[in-house]
Amino acid sequence: MKGYLGIDVGSVSTNLVIIDENDNLLTSHYLRTRGQPIRAVQEGIKKTGADSPENLEIAGVATTGSARRLAGVIAGADTVKNEITAHAVAASHIVPDVQTVLEIGGQDSKIIIIRNGIVVDFAMNTVCAAGTGSFLDHQAARLNVPIEEFGELALKSNNPVRIAGRCSVFAESDMIHKQQTGHALPDIIAGLSEALVRNYLNNVGKGKEILPPIVFQGGVAANPGIKASFEKALEEKVTVPPHFDVMGALGAALIAKRLMSRSDKPTRFLGFELSDFQYEANSFECEDCPNNCEIVNILVGGELHARWGSRCGKWDQIEEKRTG
Amino acid sequence: MMRVTYAHMGTSTIVFKSMLEEIGHEVIVPRRPTPKTLSLGVQYAPEFACIPFKLVLGTYLETIPRGVDMIISAGGYGPCRAGFYGELHGRILREMGYNPDFVFFFPPLKKPVDFFRKIIQLKQGGSWRDLFRSCQRGLKKLKAVDDIEIRSHEIRARELKRGDTSRAFRKSLNYLEEARTTKEIEEARREGLGELDKVSINPDFEPLKVGIIGEIYVQLEPAANFYLEETLGNMGVVPKRTIFLTSFTRRDVVAHGDREAKERAEPYIPLVIGGHGQNSVGDVVHFAEDGYHGIVQLAPFTCIPEIVAKSIMPHLSKVKGIPVLTFFIDEQTGQAGVETRLEAFVDLMQEQRKNNSA
């Protein structure tokens, strides 16, 4: 049986899925990256290997997410794709006539506008925390509420308080003030959810034409409070797909499958055993010109396996051009 | 003879250098801004000044200790605050105990007397004839630099081995840097273009074409725009900036701006909003009508003219059927976020092209 592996290595989580030839999801894993993408990929691949059917043969691999290049080298990816495209592919697969994708992850958030199955516009926020999962995480910790219960609590509120948006620093001081004046916890949490949604729509979603069907994915989609706030703000139904937290990886797997079905080359996948290899990354500054590029070396078992980071391409060994 | 310097702005540096040397000055050549330059600028600049202000201040602070008597810069009119930047740079430097002379040039057609007074100050004892000749050669060199750069963008998108074009481009610039006489400049231009033509390319590859619009400094200085054109070239895209110093000199320095761009912008934004805000709108219309596949707008964070232009983009993009990606540039030096967006933008344009031809 043939399977296709998608790996999404983000700043907060590392996700892996395998799909079969009929696009059915065979395995799905969600791990914390914890600042160690190499380890997360190794561990994820090991777990995925252990969970996959015996007769499974990996016929294609794609990586995505902010560590997509690194992950691509470690796993032996057939293609490396940006997470915006991966998320759009996954959303279109689950909801074929989707027109808007809202994606909120730990450190960034995106909006993708799709018309007739084609991405026509997108925006991504990586600078400001006010519209991302880390904002919620942080406030949940302040309020001593486990993040998993955050959403359910918000739904209990009939009278959300207004909490300042724009900046998580303003939101926090506003929230403390409301706490001290005696507002109920569910009202404060519902207010926070609305503040996050307002931030997202004013910042990432600014100037975008948000039309239904709307799909909401990414780690924060686990939070029913945020989903409700989106529905209230947009006055439209918002769909959270069943695998909302691994959509990037699912998109990558679909991309791998499409690519390999058009190609007669074998996959470059290095196998499920790669957790046994010793990976190491180091870097140096090239001083051959004023660019002073930071060159990253990836070593496998002490030997140079891949290298990137130079602007002129002189140190690169794995760079490929779209031209070729 | 004075020890003279100016702000680093892309490839223009080599032209300013030879022009000033020819009229008898020693030129302290500014280096390309690095993250260190930025940190230095940020430390002494007002917090809400835009990135061009900070990078230029940082550049001065790196250049002045090498011995500088005079800084040459441009002043301006209109709603963009960059018109005051030279003055403010001067005050900050003086407060820090440096005391170089500042010469700000304003558009000569607006302040002719002032312009001539400054030319006389720069020219010192030299003859008018020599000055005229030097300007002529300078313009010729500027044009050659721009020609070579435009060709490099066309070649890079099609190159077979990554980096070949950039290497050939640097070589070509070196030829031009050394060229002094009109004849030498012409020769260097030809040889430079020849170097680029030697790069092996895939002639059948149909690259996407992307127009680059926005504020002048972040357009012209690759260190300020994450080396946007090179990055796009590496993704198989031909970028085309709207601002080249040759066209800028003709339109904005001597005259009153690009009339055509302003006319095209008229239906969307009929008034002057400062900087290149109006041009940005007009240029989108131009690129869309010229068959480009997308637009990248470059704007310094807090830049009012570009913020106004950006607010018109969703409508314009829809009416003209061309996707627009905007980057607000501030202190971030991470390339990854920019590359992710550019890759996704390239995917988007490819899909649209496929769809339109189907």
XYZ file of C-alpha atoms in Angstrom:
682
model
C 0.000 0.000 0.000
C 1.302 3.432 -0.944
C 1.275 6.373 1.447
C 2.287 10.024 1.321
C 3.877 11.800 4.273
C 3.346 15.477 5.066
C 5.424 17.198 7.735
C 4.656 20.687 9.080
C 7.298 22.091 11.414
C 6.107 25.318 13.004
C 7.531 27.301 15.886
C 5.119 25.784 18.392
C 4.138 22.404 16.990
C 5.435 19.776 14.599
C 2.715 17.815 12.798
C 2.921 14.737 10.629
C 0.253 12.968 8.629
C 0.177 10.092 6.183
C -2.536 9.772 3.550
C -3.218 6.848 1.266
C -3.830 6.879 -2.491
C -7.471 7.819 -1.916
C -6.551 10.776 0.306
C -7.684 8.979 3.466
C -5.844 10.027 6.593
C -3.908 7.020 7.931
C -1.940 8.561 10.776
C -1.763 11.976 12.365
C 0.654 13.250 15.002
C 0.913 16.551 16.822
C 4.134 17.207 18.776
C 5.555 20.268 20.498
C 8.584 21.680 18.650
C 10.074 23.188 21.820
C 12.732 25.071 19.870
C 14.316 21.839 18.629
C 12.999 21.217 15.137
C 15.502 18.468 14.303
C 14.546 16.414 17.346
C 10.852 17.048 16.810
C 11.046 15.756 13.231
C 13.054 12.689 14.241
C 10.684 11.866 17.060
C 7.616 12.526 14.903
C 8.861 10.272 12.127
C 9.624 7.513 14.609
C 6.126 7.718 16.089
C 4.547 7.890 12.645
C 6.498 4.817 11.550
C 5.380 2.896 14.625
C 1.722 3.763 14.025
C 1.540 3.124 10.292
C 0.244 -0.123 8.756
C 2.830 -2.851 8.194
C 2.581 -3.013 4.421
C 2.820 0.767 3.997
C 5.346 2.060 1.529
C 6.038 5.821 1.576
C 5.876 7.010 -2.023
C 6.316 10.742 -1.446
C 7.208 13.291 1.237
C 6.648 17.048 1.472
C 7.585 19.445 4.251
C 6.125 22.826 5.168
C 6.190 25.344 8.026
C 8.884 27.754 9.124
C 11.462 24.942 9.457
C 10.416 23.360 6.156
C 13.863 23.449 4.629
C 15.549 21.891 7.626
C 12.825 19.259 7.906
C 13.110 18.578 4.182
C 16.765 17.678 4.532
C 16.252 15.515 7.582
C 13.352 13.515 6.197
C 14.469 13.470 2.564
C 11.563 15.445 1.151
C 10.529 15.312 -2.494
C 9.293 18.885 -2.276
C 9.395 21.757 0.194
C 6.364 24.040 0.195
C 5.435 27.246 2.021
C 2.725 26.910 4.665
C 0.338 29.353 3.010
C -0.012 27.130 -0.057
C -0.135 23.978 2.104
C -2.989 25.336 4.228
C -4.915 26.425 1.142
C -4.532 22.996 -0.479
C -5.765 21.224 2.653
C -8.740 23.542 3.131
C -9.805 23.177 -0.519
C -9.529 19.428 -0.156
C -11.838 19.241 2.867
C -14.274 21.954 1.738
C -13.969 22.074 -2.066
C -15.871 25.342 -2.540
C -14.127 27.167 0.323
C -13.649 30.901 -0.301
C -11.952 32.007 2.917
C -9.431 30.245 5.169
C -8.765 31.635 8.643
C -5.686 30.060 10.175
C -4.397 30.903 13.634
C -1.362 29.116 14.965
C 0.909 29.637 17.925
C 3.155 32.385 16.592
C 1.508 33.511 13.407
C -1.827 33.811 11.730
C -2.935 33.939 8.140
C -5.934 34.605 5.996
C -6.215 33.004 2.568
C -8.763 34.104 -0.005
C -9.713 31.421 -2.522
C -11.949 31.856 -5.557
C -12.888 28.945 -7.838
C -10.276 26.755 -6.194
C -7.436 29.230 -6.741
C -5.669 31.339 -4.130
C -6.216 34.960 -5.136
C -4.989 36.803 -2.052
C -3.476 36.138 1.329
C -1.950 37.903 4.316
C 0.173 36.667 7.147
C 1.078 38.151 10.488
C 4.265 37.154 12.214
C 5.302 40.353 13.937
C 2.476 40.990 16.365
C 1.340 38.462 18.957
C -2.043 40.118 19.505
C -3.798 37.960 16.905
C -2.197 34.584 17.606
C -2.402 31.598 19.892
C 0.436 32.746 22.123
C -1.726 35.715 23.166
C -4.428 33.329 24.432
C -1.862 31.026 26.031
C -0.375 33.901 27.929
C -3.690 35.276 29.178
C -4.946 31.807 30.136
C -1.845 31.376 32.280
C -2.497 34.778 33.902
C -6.070 33.793 34.713
C -5.060 30.334 35.910
C -7.399 28.691 33.421
C -6.106 25.675 31.464
C -6.072 26.679 27.787
C -8.209 23.621 26.954
C -11.086 24.983 29.081
C -10.747 28.522 27.838
C -13.175 28.213 24.951
C -15.943 26.431 26.867
C -15.781 29.069 29.595
C -16.121 31.846 27.030
C -19.322 30.256 25.720
C -20.893 30.567 29.187
C -20.760 34.350 29.043
C -23.849 36.391 28.202
C -22.176 39.715 28.617
C -18.583 39.834 27.344
C -16.571 42.792 28.668
C -14.760 44.989 26.194
C -11.033 44.435 26.225
C -8.642 46.587 24.251
C -7.305 45.093 21.077
C -4.381 46.149 18.898
C -1.613 45.111 21.243
C -1.377 42.281 23.762
C 0.221 44.682 26.232
C -2.834 46.979 26.113
C -5.144 43.962 26.288
C -3.415 42.654 29.351
C -3.596 45.867 31.334
C -7.238 46.284 30.303
C -7.990 42.742 31.399
C -6.353 43.200 34.796
C -8.388 46.346 35.295
C -11.645 44.513 34.487
C -10.671 41.676 36.818
C -10.044 44.098 39.670
C -13.408 45.805 39.214
C -15.130 42.458 39.734
C -16.219 41.143 36.327
C -16.959 37.415 36.089
C -14.287 35.177 34.623
C -16.402 33.892 31.679
C -17.193 37.489 30.699
C -13.515 38.402 30.728
C -12.557 35.334 28.712
C -15.296 35.970 26.188
C -14.055 39.566 25.973
C -10.545 38.312 25.276
C -11.806 36.041 22.510
C -13.581 38.963 20.919
C -10.457 41.109 21.240
C -8.384 38.461 19.474
C -10.886 38.140 16.657
C -11.094 41.923 16.338
C -7.309 42.107 16.128
C -7.150 39.385 13.554
C -9.816 40.934 11.359
C -8.361 44.445 11.663
C -4.805 43.390 11.085
C -4.457 40.227 9.021
C -7.934 40.421 7.537
C -7.839 44.125 6.681
C -9.126 44.848 3.180
C -9.862 41.182 2.426
C -13.211 40.101 1.059
C -14.315 37.416 3.515
C -16.969 35.295 1.772
C -18.462 31.934 2.806
C -17.777 29.048 3.005
C -15.297 29.999 5.732
C -12.914 27.399 7.151
C -11.154 28.027 10.466
C -8.033 25.944 11.126
C -4.772 25.922 13.090
C -4.250 25.140 16.770
C -6.502 27.966 17.976
C -9.483 26.470 16.105
C -9.716 24.030 19.048
C -11.178 26.935 20.983
C -14.982 27.086 20.554
C -15.011 30.567 22.083
C -12.916 31.965 19.239
C -15.046 30.172 16.656
C -18.156 31.714 18.204
C -16.539 35.155 18.205
C -15.681 34.790 14.520
C -19.252 33.803 13.709
C -20.557 36.776 15.656
C -18.154 39.247 14.037
C -18.547 37.926 10.484
C -22.254 37.047 10.737
C -21.479 33.863 8.830
C -21.159 30.177 9.681
C -17.548 29.151 10.316
C -16.486 25.534 9.747
C -13.748 23.914 11.796
C -12.522 20.850 9.846
C -11.962 17.557 11.723
C -8.165 17.720 11.435
C -7.936 21.463 12.041
C -4.677 21.160 13.986
C -2.712 19.273 11.309
C -4.020 21.000 8.174
C -0.570 22.228 7.131
C 0.792 18.681 7.248
C -2.274 17.363 5.433
C -1.743 19.979 2.715
C 1.893 18.925 2.419
C 0.893 15.252 2.088
C -1.590 16.158 -0.673
C 1.096 18.193 -2.447
C 3.522 15.248 -2.199
C 0.930 12.930 -3.680
C 0.151 15.255 -6.581
C 3.816 15.725 -7.341
C 4.747 12.045 -7.230
C 1.783 10.930 -9.292
C 3.103 13.123 -12.110
C 6.691 11.942 -11.705
C 8.372 8.640 -12.400
C 11.200 9.297 -9.960
C 11.371 7.339 -6.705
C 10.867 9.206 -3.432
C 13.880 10.629 -1.606
C 12.395 9.632 1.753
C 15.159 8.476 4.068
C 12.976 6.005 5.967
C 11.419 5.758 9.401
C 14.753 4.747 10.920
C 16.267 8.196 10.626
C 15.809 8.805 14.313
C 18.897 6.645 14.733
C 21.053 9.110 12.786
C 23.043 11.779 14.554
C 21.990 15.159 13.202
C 23.860 18.289 14.008
C 23.549 21.865 12.817
C 26.157 24.582 13.054
C 26.793 27.878 11.353
C 29.541 30.286 10.389
C 29.763 33.755 8.910
C 31.154 33.946 5.386
C 33.604 36.841 5.122
C 34.235 36.781 1.392
C 32.097 39.864 0.682
C 30.333 42.592 2.692
C 27.091 40.575 2.783
C 28.495 38.548 5.697
C 25.977 35.760 5.159
C 25.316 33.286 7.913
C 25.891 29.834 6.490
C 24.131 26.886 8.107
C 25.670 23.404 7.920
C 23.624 20.273 8.505
C 25.757 17.320 9.458
C 24.663 13.715 9.508
C 26.881 11.420 11.510
C 29.595 14.080 11.401
C 29.474 14.437 7.623
C 28.220 17.501 5.790
C 24.811 16.696 4.391
C 23.397 20.064 3.368
C 24.219 23.706 3.611
C 22.422 26.987 2.956
C 22.257 30.648 3.805
C 24.595 32.260 1.296
C 23.128 35.008 -0.815
C 25.401 34.261 -3.780
C 24.761 30.529 -3.673
C 28.409 29.612 -3.465
C 28.083 27.529 -0.307
C 24.748 26.009 -1.156
C 24.551 22.393 -2.097
C 20.865 21.648 -1.943
C 19.440 24.751 -3.570
C 17.334 24.012 -6.575
C 15.927 26.420 -9.082
C 12.390 26.411 -10.336
C 13.864 26.892 -13.780
C 15.400 23.435 -13.932
C 39.306 69.453 -1.503
C 36.791 68.144 0.969
C 36.262 64.686 2.373
C 32.728 64.037 1.207
C 30.166 61.307 1.851
C 26.500 60.513 1.148
C 23.939 57.812 1.975
C 24.302 54.361 0.476
C 21.501 53.676 -1.967
C 21.866 50.525 -4.035
C 24.108 50.727 -7.065
C 24.110 54.532 -7.245
C 27.096 54.692 -4.895
C 29.680 54.026 -7.573
C 28.328 56.843 -9.730
C 28.309 59.464 -6.973
C 31.824 58.430 -6.098
C 33.298 59.086 -9.511
C 31.364 62.331 -10.023
C 32.556 63.817 -6.754
C 36.091 62.638 -7.324
C 36.156 64.259 -10.725
C 35.336 67.659 -9.288
C 38.201 67.285 -6.895
C 36.832 65.813 -3.668
C 38.001 62.876 -1.672
C 35.060 60.496 -1.300
C 34.526 58.492 1.849
C 32.483 55.736 0.232
C 29.589 54.570 2.428
C 29.333 50.812 2.940
C 26.194 48.858 2.355
C 24.032 48.908 5.507
C 24.209 45.816 7.711
C 22.187 44.805 10.780
C 24.883 46.651 12.761
C 24.188 49.844 10.807
C 20.523 49.479 11.650
C 21.187 49.016 15.375
C 23.340 52.135 15.353
C 20.656 54.137 13.563
C 17.894 52.866 15.849
C 19.898 53.836 18.916
C 20.092 57.521 17.977
C 16.954 58.037 15.870
C 13.495 59.050 17.123
C 11.521 55.862 17.740
C 8.804 56.527 15.186
C 11.044 57.691 12.361
C 10.888 55.325 9.406
C 13.481 52.771 8.410
C 15.180 54.930 5.713
C 15.883 57.583 8.356
C 17.426 55.017 10.701
C 19.519 53.258 8.088
C 20.847 56.538 6.691
C 21.691 57.824 10.174
C 23.436 54.532 10.943
C 25.361 54.828 7.679
C 26.538 58.352 8.564
C 27.594 57.189 12.004
C 29.664 54.428 10.457
C 31.201 56.727 7.853
C 31.946 59.844 9.931
C 34.688 58.276 12.091
C 36.575 57.608 8.851
C 37.020 61.384 8.517
C 34.211 63.311 6.829
C 33.973 67.085 6.205
C 30.771 67.202 4.229
C 27.603 65.137 3.836
C 25.544 65.529 0.676
C 21.873 64.708 0.841
C 18.545 65.591 -0.699
C 15.817 67.714 0.800
C 12.245 67.670 -0.370
C 8.841 69.293 -0.362
C 5.362 68.089 0.178
C 3.634 66.051 2.831
C 6.324 63.356 3.226
C 8.462 64.004 6.281
C 11.589 62.756 4.503
C 11.972 66.378 3.375
C 13.102 67.214 6.907
C 15.276 64.174 7.405
C 18.519 65.821 6.314
C 18.008 68.651 8.773
C 17.170 66.232 11.561
C 20.154 64.011 10.783
C 22.333 67.129 11.048
C 20.931 68.067 14.440
C 21.335 64.581 15.855
C 24.922 64.389 14.615
C 25.751 67.809 16.056
C 24.280 66.827 19.416
C 26.579 63.831 19.338
C 29.529 66.136 18.846
C 30.123 65.631 15.131
C 30.179 68.670 12.950
C 30.267 67.888 9.255
C 28.922 70.408 6.726
C 25.579 69.410 5.250
C 24.590 70.228 1.692
C 20.954 69.472 0.872
C 19.856 69.616 -2.715
C 16.298 70.623 -3.483
C 14.665 70.231 -6.910
C 16.422 72.899 -9.031
C 13.246 73.985 -10.802
C 11.681 74.803 -7.457
C 14.610 76.603 -5.840
C 17.017 77.541 -8.655
C 19.070 80.124 -6.736
C 19.590 77.813 -3.808
C 20.541 75.006 -6.179
C 23.219 77.085 -7.899
C 24.620 78.343 -4.639
C 25.113 74.733 -3.554
C 26.622 73.718 -6.863
C 29.161 76.532 -6.507
C 29.942 75.367 -2.977
C 30.602 71.834 -4.259
C 32.457 72.828 -7.380
C 34.963 74.953 -5.415
C 37.538 76.433 -7.774
C 36.854 74.122 -10.706
C 35.636 75.342 -14.072
C 31.990 75.165 -15.141
C 33.053 73.247 -18.201
C 34.642 70.498 -16.109
C 31.600 70.349 -13.890
C 29.287 70.042 -16.869
C 31.430 67.273 -18.365
C 31.529 65.429 -15.066
C 27.753 65.563 -14.785
C 27.424 64.311 -18.332
C 29.681 61.361 -17.589
C 27.869 60.768 -14.318
C 24.528 60.514 -16.074
C 25.999 58.187 -18.659
C 27.403 55.967 -15.943
C 24.135 56.001 -14.052
C 22.341 54.916 -17.192
C 24.876 52.129 -17.786
C 24.478 50.895 -14.192
C 20.698 50.797 -14.609
C 20.927 49.005 -17.976
C 23.145 46.336 -16.488
C 20.927 45.921 -13.454
C 17.775 45.549 -15.564
C 19.491 42.950 -17.744
C 20.681 41.056 -14.650
C 17.091 40.706 -13.436
C 16.020 39.254 -16.769
C 18.890 36.775 -16.792
C 18.724 35.709 -13.142
C 15.166 34.407 -13.439
C 16.319 32.077 -16.220
C 19.772 31.090 -14.968
C 20.552 27.393 -14.666
C 22.996 27.613 -11.792
C 22.001 29.714 -8.841
C 24.405 32.570 -8.197
C 25.927 32.821 -11.680
C 24.053 36.007 -12.513
C 24.852 37.697 -9.224
C 28.538 36.964 -9.731
C 28.479 38.300 -13.298
C 26.552 41.366 -12.104
C 29.157 42.198 -9.464
C 31.892 41.834 -12.065
C 30.053 44.192 -14.413
C 29.681 46.794 -11.675
C 33.415 46.607 -11.025
C 34.099 47.389 -14.687
C 31.849 50.416 -14.438
C 33.311 51.563 -11.171
C 36.733 51.793 -12.764
C 35.601 53.420 -15.997
C 36.360 57.167 -16.107
C 36.159 58.586 -19.601
C 33.039 58.528 -21.753
C 34.708 55.941 -23.943
C 35.638 53.754 -20.985
C 32.118 53.933 -19.634
C 30.678 52.829 -22.963
C 33.180 49.983 -23.109
C 32.491 48.910 -19.527
C 28.780 48.907 -20.250
C 29.251 46.665 -23.261
C 31.582 44.299 -21.442
C 29.287 44.245 -18.426
C 26.301 43.263 -20.527
C 28.558 40.680 -22.185
C 29.399 39.122 -18.817
C 25.689 38.712 -18.132
C 25.038 37.212 -21.534
C 27.657 34.546 -20.777
C 25.492 33.157 -17.948
C 23.908 29.897 -19.078
C 20.142 30.106 -19.043
C 17.079 28.110 -19.916
C 15.769 30.007 -22.957
C 12.408 28.184 -22.938
C 11.563 29.125 -19.363
C 8.734 31.664 -19.178
C 9.341 33.662 -16.017
C 6.623 35.477 -14.129
C 6.905 39.270 -14.177
C 6.465 41.266 -10.992
C 6.329 45.049 -10.677
C 7.904 46.610 -7.599
C 6.386 49.820 -6.306
C 6.739 51.945 -3.197
C 8.992 54.308 -1.316
C 12.292 55.192 -3.005
C 14.886 54.229 -0.395
C 13.466 50.778 0.340
C 13.115 50.197 -3.408
C 16.683 51.175 -4.213
C 18.603 49.733 -1.266
C 18.604 45.921 -1.321
C 19.864 45.817 2.264
C 16.603 47.515 3.276
C 14.271 45.261 1.286
C 15.567 41.774 2.100
C 17.328 41.653 -1.287
C 13.877 41.395 -2.823
C 14.930 41.436 -6.479
C 17.607 38.792 -6.024
C 15.225 36.637 -3.968
C 12.528 36.904 -6.637
C 15.093 36.136 -9.336
C 16.102 32.991 -7.465
C 12.441 31.950 -7.548
C 12.375 32.350 -11.335
C 10.683 35.751 -11.406
C 11.713 38.882 -13.325
C 11.261 41.905 -11.049
C 10.882 45.428 -12.404
C 11.234 48.395 -10.113
C 9.420 51.618 -10.847
C 12.248 53.735 -9.525
C 15.649 53.775 -11.137
C 17.956 56.661 -10.449
C 18.092 57.621 -14.102
C 14.344 58.008 -14.362
C 14.169 59.538 -10.901
C 16.736 62.181 -11.825
C 14.789 63.119 -14.907
C 11.340 63.162 -13.358
C 11.632 64.032 -9.708
C 14.965 65.717 -9.150
C 14.827 68.090 -12.089
C 11.107 68.317 -12.721
C 7.946 67.864 -10.712
C 7.452 64.126 -10.677
C 6.217 61.450 -13.006
C 3.280 63.017 -14.807
C 2.141 59.789 -16.458
C 1.953 57.856 -13.193
C 0.019 60.712 -11.685
C -2.426 60.739 -14.560
C -2.999 57.003 -14.208
C -3.527 57.449 -10.468
C -6.014 60.287 -11.010
C -9.242 58.186 -10.948
C -8.233 56.589 -7.639
C -6.311 59.303 -5.882
C -6.526 62.759 -7.396
C -4.298 64.628 -4.945
C -0.685 64.765 -3.855
C -0.172 62.658 -0.732
C 3.604 62.974 -0.558
C 6.460 60.618 -1.189
C 5.696 58.169 -3.973
C 2.197 57.344 -2.753
C 0.466 58.625 -5.852
C 3.024 56.977 -8.127
C 2.451 53.654 -6.388
C -1.209 53.744 -7.389
C -0.487 54.886 -10.939
C 2.233 52.275 -11.353
C -0.148 49.424 -10.480
C -2.376 50.556 -13.341
C 0.646 50.648 -15.633
C 1.927 47.179 -14.674
C -1.525 45.622 -14.948
C -1.987 47.015 -18.445
C 1.498 45.872 -19.373
C 0.738 42.200 -18.670
C 2.581 41.828 -15.370
C 1.522 38.939 -13.128
C 1.742 40.663 -9.767
C 2.886 43.653 -7.736
C 5.055 43.878 -4.643
C 4.622 47.091 -2.691
C 7.497 48.116 -0.430
C 6.733 50.564 2.334
C 8.595 51.689 5.422
C 6.517 51.040 8.540
C 4.588 54.264 9.461
C 5.017 55.703 5.932
C 1.833 57.732 5.412
C 1.987 58.037 1.595
C 2.342 54.272 1.201
C -0.302 53.548 3.847
C -2.745 55.661 1.864
C -1.696 53.916 -1.357
C -2.099 50.511 0.302
C -5.665 51.272 1.335
C -6.488 51.704 -2.361
C -4.812 48.419 -3.342
C -7.688 45.976 -2.593
C -9.992 47.924 -4.918
C -7.321 48.503 -7.548
C -6.231 44.874 -7.453
C -9.801 43.785 -8.115
C -10.536 46.300 -10.860
C -7.254 45.638 -12.656
C -7.128 41.909 -11.917
C -3.588 41.912 -10.568
C -2.530 40.543 -7.161
C -0.662 42.880 -4.800
C 1.583 41.869 -1.907
C 2.598 44.610 0.531
C 5.617 44.531 2.829
C 5.881 47.051 5.625
C 9.540 47.215 6.448
C 10.785 47.964 9.931
C 13.505 46.598 12.143
C 13.019 42.908 11.450
C 16.038 41.337 9.795
C 14.626 37.805 9.507
C 14.456 36.773 5.886
C 12.256 33.718 6.500
C 8.910 35.495 6.842
C 9.514 37.438 3.641
C 10.502 34.304 1.747
C 7.407 32.420 2.907
C 5.154 35.189 1.606
C 7.064 35.505 -1.639
C 6.944 31.754 -2.264
C 3.202 31.743 -1.654
C 2.831 34.789 -3.898
C 4.745 33.021 -6.681
C 2.463 29.959 -6.269
C -0.549 32.258 -6.474
C 0.672 33.968 -9.650
C 1.560 30.651 -11.290
C -1.887 29.229 -10.578
C -3.543 32.363 -11.929
C -1.443 32.288 -15.073
C -2.264 28.617 -15.610
C -5.935 29.352 -15.047
C -5.981 32.339 -17.399
C -4.344 30.431 -20.227
C -6.603 27.403 -19.799
